[in-house]
PDB file of N, CA and C in Angstrom:
ATOM      1  N   TRP A   1      19.647  18.047  82.678  1.00 92.00           N
ATOM      2  CA  TRP A   1      20.059  19.143  82.877  1.00 92.00           C
ATOM      3  C   TRP A   1      21.784  18.939  82.635  1.00 92.00           C
ATOM      4  N   THR A   2      22.177  19.777  81.625  1.00 93.00           N
ATOM      5  CA  THR A   2      23.318  19.514  81.323  1.00 93.00           C
ATOM      6  C   THR A   2      23.863  21.243  82.154  1.00 93.00           C
ATOM      7  N   PRO A   3      24.968  20.749  82.512  1.00 95.00           N
ATOM      8  CA  PRO A   3      25.324  22.126  83.552  1.00 95.00           C
ATOM      9  C   PRO A   3      26.504  22.972  82.647  1.00 95.00           C
ATOM     10  N   THR A   4      26.294  24.365  82.716  1.00 91.00           N
ATOM     11  CA  THR A   4      27.408  25.119  82.258  1.00 91.00           C
ATOM     12  C   THR A   4      28.599  24.225  82.062  1.00 91.00           C
ATOM     13  N   GLY A   5      29.604  24.420  81.168  1.00 87.00           N
ATOM     14  CA  GLY A   5      30.853  24.027  81.646  1.00 87.00           C
ATOM     15  C   GLY A   5      31.816  24.791  82.582  1.00 87.00           C
ATOM     16  N   GLY A   6      32.643  23.373  83.612  1.00 92.00           N
ATOM     17  CA  GLY A   6      33.098  23.764  84.309  1.00 92.00           C
ATOM     18  C   GLY A   6      32.193  23.976  85.879  1.00 92.00           C
ATOM     19  N   THR A   7      30.929  23.618  85.422  1.00 96.00           N
ATOM     20  CA  THR A   7      30.347  23.629  87.004  1.00 96.00           C
ATOM     21  C   THR A   7      29.604  22.383  87.164  1.00 96.00           C
ATOM     22  N   ARG A   8      28.632  22.193  88.227  1.00 96.00           N
ATOM     23  CA  ARG A   8      28.088  20.890  88.714  1.00 96.00           C
ATOM     24  C   ARG A   8      26.884  21.355  88.912  1.00 96.00           C
ATOM     25  N   PHE A   9      25.711  20.284  88.657  1.00 97.00           N
ATOM     26  CA  PHE A   9      24.269  20.781  89.203  1.00 97.00           C
ATOM     27  C   PHE A   9      24.230  20.141  90.725  1.00 97.00           C
ATOM     28  N   VAL A  10      23.422  21.396  91.032  1.00 97.00           N
ATOM     29  CA  VAL A  10      22.987  21.325  92.896  1.00 97.00           C
ATOM     30  C   VAL A  10      21.490  20.873  92.652  1.00 97.00           C
ATOM     31  N   LEU A  11      20.777  19.863  92.309  1.00 97.00           N
ATOM     32  CA  LEU A  11      19.409  19.605  92.386  1.00 97.00           C
ATOM     33  C   LEU A  11      18.581  20.154  94.223  1.00 97.00           C
ATOM     34  N   THR A  12      17.813  21.193  94.117  1.00 97.00           N
ATOM     35  CA  THR A  12      17.064  21.389  95.221  1.00 97.00           C
ATOM     36  C   THR A  12      15.581  20.987  95.518  1.00 97.00           C
ATOM     37  N   ASP A  13      15.214  20.765  94.136  1.00 97.00           N
ATOM     38  CA  ASP A  13      13.652  20.525  93.978  1.00 97.00           C
ATOM     39  C   ASP A  13      13.292  19.837  93.077  1.00 97.00           C
ATOM     40  N   LEU A  14      12.413  18.706  92.802  1.00 96.00           N
ATOM     41  CA  LEU A  14      12.213  17.795  91.844  1.00 96.00           C
ATOM     42  C   LEU A  14      10.621  17.948  91.989  1.00 96.00           C
ATOM     43  N   VAL A  15      10.066  17.654  90.997  1.00 97.00           N
ATOM     44  CA  VAL A  15       8.439  17.482  90.724  1.00 97.00           C
ATOM     45  C   VAL A  15       8.537  16.495  89.680  1.00 97.00           C
ATOM     46  N   ILE A  16       7.753  15.280  89.761  1.00 97.00           N
ATOM     47  CA  ILE A  16       7.367  14.496  88.465  1.00 97.00           C
ATOM     48  C   ILE A  16       6.455  14.198  88.331  1.00 97.00           C
ATOM     49  N   SER A  17       5.778  14.006  87.181  1.00 97.00           N
ATOM     50  CA  SER A  17       4.218  13.552  87.101  1.00 97.00           C
ATOM     51  C   SER A  17       4.555  12.325  85.590  1.00 97.00           C
ATOM     52  N   VAL A  18       3.143  11.402  85.963  1.00 97.00           N
ATOM     53  CA  VAL A  18       3.276  10.381  84.949  1.00 97.00           C
ATOM     54  C   VAL A  18       1.817  10.237  84.630  1.00 97.00           C
ATOM     55  N   ASP A  19       1.544   9.980  83.427  1.00 96.00           N
ATOM     56  CA  ASP A  19       0.033   9.551  83.031  1.00 96.00           C
ATOM     57  C   ASP A  19      -0.453   7.861  83.089  1.00 96.00           C
ATOM     58  N   THR A  20       0.591   6.963  83.263  1.00 96.00           N
ATOM     59  CA  THR A  20       0.660   5.502  83.526  1.00 96.00           C
ATOM     60  C   THR A  20       1.687   5.005  84.645  1.00 96.00           C
ATOM     61  N   ASP A  21       1.159   3.962  85.252  1.00 96.00           N
ATOM     62  CA  ASP A  21       2.192   3.579  85.866  1.00 96.00           C
ATOM     63  C   ASP A  21       4.027   3.540  85.282  1.00 96.00           C
ATOM     64  N   GLN A  22       4.625   3.794  86.232  1.00 96.00           N
ATOM     65  CA  GLN A  22       6.273   4.360  86.085  1.00 96.00           C
ATOM     66  C   GLN A  22       6.946   4.065  86.684  1.00 96.00           C
ATOM     67  N   VAL A  23       8.359   3.341  86.676  1.00 97.00           N
ATOM     68  CA  VAL A  23       9.283   3.504  87.308  1.00 97.00           C
ATOM     69  C   VAL A  23      10.478   4.386  86.818  1.00 97.00           C
ATOM     70  N   VAL A  24      10.348   5.077  87.430  1.00 97.00           N
ATOM     71  CA  VAL A  24      11.370   6.337  87.133  1.00 97.00           C
ATOM     72  C   VAL A  24      12.973   6.525  87.834  1.00 97.00           C
ATOM     73  N   ASN A  25      13.729   6.172  87.169  1.00 97.00           N
ATOM     74  CA  ASN A  25      15.071   6.148  87.537  1.00 97.00           C
ATOM     75  C   ASN A  25      15.657   7.841  87.392  1.00 97.00           C
ATOM     76  N   LEU A  26      16.492   8.270  88.537  1.00 97.00           N
ATOM     77  CA  LEU A  26      17.181   9.361  88.196  1.00 97.00           C
ATOM     78  C   LEU A  26      18.512   9.335  88.414  1.00 97.00           C
ATOM     79  N   TYR A  27      19.459   9.813  87.519  1.00 98.00           N
ATOM     80  CA  TYR A  27      21.253   9.215  87.298  1.00 98.00           C
ATOM     81  C   TYR A  27      21.692  10.826  87.428  1.00 98.00           C
ATOM     82  N   ASP A  28      22.849  10.779  87.800  1.00 97.00           N
ATOM     83  CA  ASP A  28      24.181  11.873  88.064  1.00 97.00           C
ATOM     84  C   ASP A  28      25.006  11.063  86.962  1.00 97.00           C
ATOM     85  N   LEU A  29      24.808  11.194  85.589  1.00 95.00           N
ATOM     86  CA  LEU A  29      25.287  10.996  84.713  1.00 95.00           C
ATOM     87  C   LEU A  29      25.151   9.210  84.265  1.00 95.00           C
ATOM     88  N   SER A  30      25.697   8.239  84.855  1.00 94.00           N
ATOM     89  CA  SER A  30      25.169   7.052  84.755  1.00 94.00           C
ATOM     90  C   SER A  30      25.263   6.527  85.964  1.00 94.00           C
ATOM     91  N   SER A  31      25.528   7.452  87.149  1.00 97.00           N
ATOM     92  CA  SER A  31      25.034   6.509  88.610  1.00 97.00           C
ATOM     93  C   SER A  31      23.311   6.782  89.229  1.00 97.00           C
ATOM     94  N   LEU A  32      23.298   6.032  89.438  1.00 97.00           N
ATOM     95  CA  LEU A  32      21.827   5.906  90.247  1.00 97.00           C
ATOM     96  C   LEU A  32      21.691   6.906  91.308  1.00 97.00           C
ATOM     97  N   ILE A  33      20.503   8.228  91.189  1.00 96.00           N
ATOM     98  CA  ILE A  33      20.751   8.828  92.426  1.00 96.00           C
ATOM     99  C   ILE A  33      19.286   8.001  93.095  1.00 96.00           C
ATOM    100  N   ARG A  34      18.201   7.756  92.430  1.00 95.00           N
ATOM    101  CA  ARG A  34      16.820   7.241  93.120  1.00 95.00           C
ATOM    102  C   ARG A  34      16.126   6.814  92.316  1.00 95.00           C
ATOM    103  N   THR A  35      15.451   5.982  92.528  1.00 97.00           N
ATOM    104  CA  THR A  35      14.284   5.119  92.212  1.00 97.00           C
ATOM    105  C   THR A  35      12.892   5.597  92.473  1.00 97.00           C
ATOM    106  N   PHE A  36      11.910   5.811  91.341  1.00 97.00           N
ATOM    107  CA  PHE A  36      10.487   6.279  92.154  1.00 97.00           C
ATOM    108  C   PHE A  36       9.660   5.469  91.202  1.00 97.00           C
ATOM    109  N   TYR A  37       8.774   4.806  92.198  1.00 97.00           N
ATOM    110  CA  TYR A  37       7.929   3.997  91.968  1.00 97.00           C
ATOM    111  C   TYR A  37       6.198   4.582  91.563  1.00 97.00           C
ATOM    112  N   LEU A  38       5.923   5.046  90.885  1.00 97.00           N
ATOM    113  CA  LEU A  38       5.001   5.677  90.793  1.00 97.00           C
ATOM    114  C   LEU A  38       3.353   4.972  89.879  1.00 97.00           C
ATOM    115  N   GLY A  39       2.513   5.743  90.500  1.00 96.00           N
ATOM    116  CA  GLY A  39       1.457   4.840  89.967  1.00 96.00           C
ATOM    117  C   GLY A  39       0.362   5.801  88.960  1.00 96.00           C
ATOM    118  N   ALA A  40      -0.704   5.135  88.201  1.00 96.00           N
ATOM    119  CA  ALA A  40      -0.928   6.035  86.951  1.00 96.00           C
ATOM    120  C   ALA A  40      -1.625   7.427  87.590  1.00 96.00           C
ATOM    121  N   LYS A  41      -1.588   8.426  86.853  1.00 96.00           N
ATOM    122  CA  LYS A  41      -2.167   9.673  87.107  1.00 96.00           C
ATOM    123  C   LYS A  41      -1.090  10.293  88.645  1.00 96.00           C
ATOM    124  N   GLY A  42       0.021   9.922  88.802  1.00 95.00           N
ATOM    125  CA  GLY A  42       0.602  10.010  90.034  1.00 95.00           C
ATOM    126  C   GLY A  42       1.959  10.622  89.899  1.00 95.00           C
ATOM    127  N   GLY A  43       2.518  11.064  90.899  1.00 96.00           N
ATOM    128  CA  GLY A  43       3.673  11.801  91.114  1.00 96.00           C
ATOM    129  C   GLY A  43       4.317  11.727  92.424  1.00 96.00           C
ATOM    130  N   VAL A  44       5.399  12.947  92.000  1.00 96.00           N
ATOM    131  CA  VAL A  44       6.015  13.066  93.516  1.00 96.00           C
ATOM    132  C   VAL A  44       6.874  14.480  93.669  1.00 96.00           C
ATOM    133  N   VAL A  45       7.075  15.183  94.891  1.00 96.00           N
ATOM    134  CA  VAL A  45       7.467  15.977  94.916  1.00 96.00           C
ATOM    135  C   VAL A  45       8.453  16.028  95.743  1.00 96.00           C
ATOM    136  N   LEU A  46       9.391  16.415  95.486  1.00 92.00           N
ATOM    137  CA  LEU A  46      11.000  16.887  96.583  1.00 92.00           C
ATOM    138  C   LEU A  46      11.174  18.148  96.875  1.00 92.00           C
ATOM    139  N   ASN A  47      11.196  18.084  97.771  1.00 92.00           N
ATOM    140  CA  ASN A  47      12.004  19.633  98.208  1.00 92.00           C
ATOM    141  C   ASN A  47      13.051  19.269  99.369  1.00 92.00           C
ATOM    142  N   GLN A  48      14.229  19.109  98.706  1.00 85.00           N
ATOM    143  CA  GLN A  48      15.797  18.610  99.567  1.00 85.00           C
ATOM    144  C   GLN A  48      15.943  19.741 100.662  1.00 85.00           C
ATOM    145  N   LYS A  49      16.247  19.424 101.563  1.00 88.00           N
ATOM    146  CA  LYS A  49      16.834  20.100 102.788  1.00 88.00           C
ATOM    147  C   LYS A  49      18.288  20.017 102.599  1.00 88.00           C
ATOM    148  N   SER A  50      18.607  18.728 101.876  1.00 91.00           N
ATOM    149  CA  SER A  50      20.473  18.788 101.412  1.00 91.00           C
ATOM    150  C   SER A  50      20.080  18.502 100.397  1.00 91.00           C
ATOM    151  N   PRO A  51      20.566  19.283  99.584  1.00 95.00           N
ATOM    152  CA  PRO A  51      20.498  19.252  97.957  1.00 95.00           C
ATOM    153  C   PRO A  51      21.642  18.174  97.638  1.00 95.00           C
ATOM    154  N   ILE A  52      20.698  17.780  96.483  1.00 94.00           N
ATOM    155  CA  ILE A  52      22.056  16.334  95.878  1.00 94.00           C
ATOM    156  C   ILE A  52      22.707  17.183  94.484  1.00 94.00           C
ATOM    157  N   LYS A  53      23.958  16.957  95.147  1.00 95.00           N
ATOM    158  CA  LYS A  53      24.774  17.737  94.129  1.00 95.00           C
ATOM    159  C   LYS A  53      25.664  16.537  93.138  1.00 95.00           C
ATOM    160  N   SER A  54      26.015  17.159  92.036  1.00 96.00           N
ATOM    161  CA  SER A  54      26.755  15.800  91.037  1.00 96.00           C
ATOM    162  C   SER A  54      27.777  15.335  91.688  1.00 96.00           C
ATOM    163  N   ALA A  55      28.442  14.397  91.236  1.00 96.00           N
ATOM    164  CA  ALA A  55      29.405  13.580  91.910  1.00 96.00           C
ATOM    165  C   ALA A  55      30.678  14.427  91.152  1.00 96.00           C
ATOM    166  N   ALA A  56      30.382  14.761  89.662  1.00 95.00           N
ATOM    167  CA  ALA A  56      31.467  15.632  89.443  1.00 95.00           C
ATOM    168  C   ALA A  56      31.273  16.579  88.535  1.00 95.00           C
ATOM    169  N   VAL A  57      32.115  17.427  88.184  1.00 95.00           N
ATOM    170  CA  VAL A  57      31.919  18.876  87.385  1.00 95.00           C
ATOM    171  C   VAL A  57      31.646  18.189  86.081  1.00 95.00           C
ATOM    172  N   SER A  58      30.573  18.863  85.109  1.00 94.00           N
ATOM    173  CA  SER A  58      29.823  18.477  84.109  1.00 94.00           C
ATOM    174  C   SER A  58      29.200  17.473  83.785  1.00 94.00           C
ATOM    175  N   ASN A  59      28.724  16.600  85.078  1.00 96.00           N
ATOM    176  CA  ASN A  59      27.879  15.442  85.215  1.00 96.00           C
ATOM    177  C   ASN A  59      26.420  16.133  84.174  1.00 96.00           C
ATOM    178  N   VAL A  60      26.173  14.970  83.892  1.00 97.00           N
ATOM    179  CA  VAL A  60      24.356  15.446  83.574  1.00 97.00           C
ATOM    180  C   VAL A  60      23.427  14.873  84.476  1.00 97.00           C
ATOM    181  N   LEU A  61      22.193  15.792  84.812  1.00 97.00           N
ATOM    182  CA  LEU A  61      21.628  14.821  85.530  1.00 97.00           C
ATOM    183  C   LEU A  61      20.326  14.409  84.477  1.00 97.00           C
ATOM    184  N   LYS A  62      20.097  12.853  84.176  1.00 97.00           N
ATOM    185  CA  LYS A  62      19.448  12.127  83.416  1.00 97.00           C
ATOM    186  C   LYS A  62      18.085  11.601  84.061  1.00 97.00           C
ATOM    187  N   TYR A  63      17.383  10.964  83.492  1.00 96.00           N
ATOM    188  CA  TYR A  63      16.374  10.142  83.606  1.00 96.00           C
ATOM    189  C   TYR A  63      16.127   8.923  82.870  1.00 96.00           C
ATOM    190  N   SER A  64      15.318   7.607  83.316  1.00 96.00           N
ATOM    191  CA  SER A  64      14.626   6.915  82.525  1.00 96.00           C
ATOM    192  C   SER A  64      13.523   6.414  83.253  1.00 96.00           C
ATOM    193  N   THR A  65      12.844   5.965  82.176  1.00 95.00           N
ATOM    194  CA  THR A  65      11.774   5.213  82.648  1.00 95.00           C
ATOM    195  C   THR A  65      11.436   3.668  82.130  1.00 95.00           C
ATOM    196  N   THR A  66      10.402   2.682  82.738  1.00 92.00           N
ATOM    197  CA  THR A  66      10.382   1.919  82.148  1.00 92.00           C
ATOM    198  C   THR A  66       9.430   1.086  81.344  1.00 92.00           C
ATOM    199  N   TYR A  67       8.761   2.169  81.330  1.00 90.00           N
ATOM    200  CA  TYR A  67       7.237   1.833  80.396  1.00 90.00           C
ATOM    201  C   TYR A  67       7.316   3.344  79.391  1.00 90.00           C
ATOM    202  N   SER A  68       6.289   3.137  78.681  1.00 89.00           N
ATOM    203  CA  SER A  68       6.293   4.156  78.071  1.00 89.00           C
ATOM    204  C   SER A  68       4.727   4.948  78.076  1.00 89.00           C
ATOM    205  N   GLY A  69       4.652   6.424  78.000  1.00 91.00           N
ATOM    206  CA  GLY A  69       3.809   7.136  78.869  1.00 91.00           C
ATOM    207  C   GLY A  69       4.396   8.221  78.834  1.00 91.00           C
ATOM    208  N   LEU A  70       3.205   9.084  79.184  1.00 95.00           N
ATOM    209  CA  LEU A  70       3.546  10.502  78.886  1.00 95.00           C
ATOM    210  C   LEU A  70       4.479  10.842  80.748  1.00 95.00           C
ATOM    211  N   ILE A  71       5.464  11.715  80.576  1.00 96.00           N
ATOM    212  CA  ILE A  71       6.056  12.176  81.537  1.00 96.00           C
ATOM    213  C   ILE A  71       6.129  13.694  81.785  1.00 96.00           C
ATOM    214  N   ALA A  72       6.387  14.322  82.727  1.00 97.00           N
ATOM    215  CA  ALA A  72       6.656  15.545  83.212  1.00 97.00           C
ATOM    216  C   ALA A  72       7.690  15.620  84.265  1.00 97.00           C
ATOM    217  N   ILE A  73       8.662  16.528  83.849  1.00 97.00           N
ATOM    218  CA  ILE A  73       9.494  16.746  84.997  1.00 97.00           C
ATOM    219  C   ILE A  73      10.080  17.908  85.297  1.00 97.00           C
ATOM    220  N   ALA A  74      10.018  18.538  86.077  1.00 97.00           N
ATOM    221  CA  ALA A  74      10.631  20.011  87.046  1.00 97.00           C
ATOM    222  C   ALA A  74      11.641  19.858  87.901  1.00 97.00           C
ATOM    223  N   ALA A  75      13.006  19.995  87.164  1.00 96.00           N
ATOM    224  CA  ALA A  75      14.136  19.994  88.423  1.00 96.00           C
ATOM    225  C   ALA A  75      14.695  21.318  88.499  1.00 96.00           C
ATOM    226  N   THR A  76      15.011  21.796  89.671  1.00 96.00           N
ATOM    227  CA  THR A  76      15.305  23.458  89.806  1.00 96.00           C
ATOM    228  C   THR A  76      16.564  22.993  90.883  1.00 96.00           C
ATOM    229  N   GLY A  77      17.142  24.031  90.712  1.00 96.00           N
ATOM    230  CA  GLY A  77      18.509  24.063  91.307  1.00 96.00           C
ATOM    231  C   GLY A  77      19.410  25.127  91.160  1.00 96.00           C
ATOM    232  N   TYR A  78      20.695  24.806  91.297  1.00 96.00           N
ATOM    233  CA  TYR A  78      21.719  26.004  90.667  1.00 96.00           C
ATOM    234  C   TYR A  78      23.036  24.829  90.717  1.00 96.00           C
ATOM    235  N   GLU A  79      24.060  26.164  89.858  1.00 97.00           N
ATOM    236  CA  GLU A  79      25.307  25.234  89.520  1.00 97.00           C
ATOM    237  C   GLU A  79      26.150  25.886  90.315  1.00 97.00           C
ATOM    238  N   GLU A  80      27.279  25.265  90.380  1.00 96.00           N
ATOM    239  CA  GLU A  80      28.594  25.649  91.148  1.00 96.00           C
ATOM    240  C   GLU A  80      29.546  25.389  90.626  1.00 96.00           C
TER     241      GLU A  80
END
């Protein structure tokens, strides 16, 4: 998620699903936000009571995985 210039992302909800065992890392630019250890054909749903705000304006929400395989991510929220 690349926010519009001069804004920051505010993550309110997140859905991740994978087809193989995966470790998924979620980043605010290069700072680790959270690590998920997911089993094959598994996933995670987060509905944040307290949204995750990027640490700085224009930071990008990124992810990485440790193994090859299919992954689907739906991240929702807003920019401020």
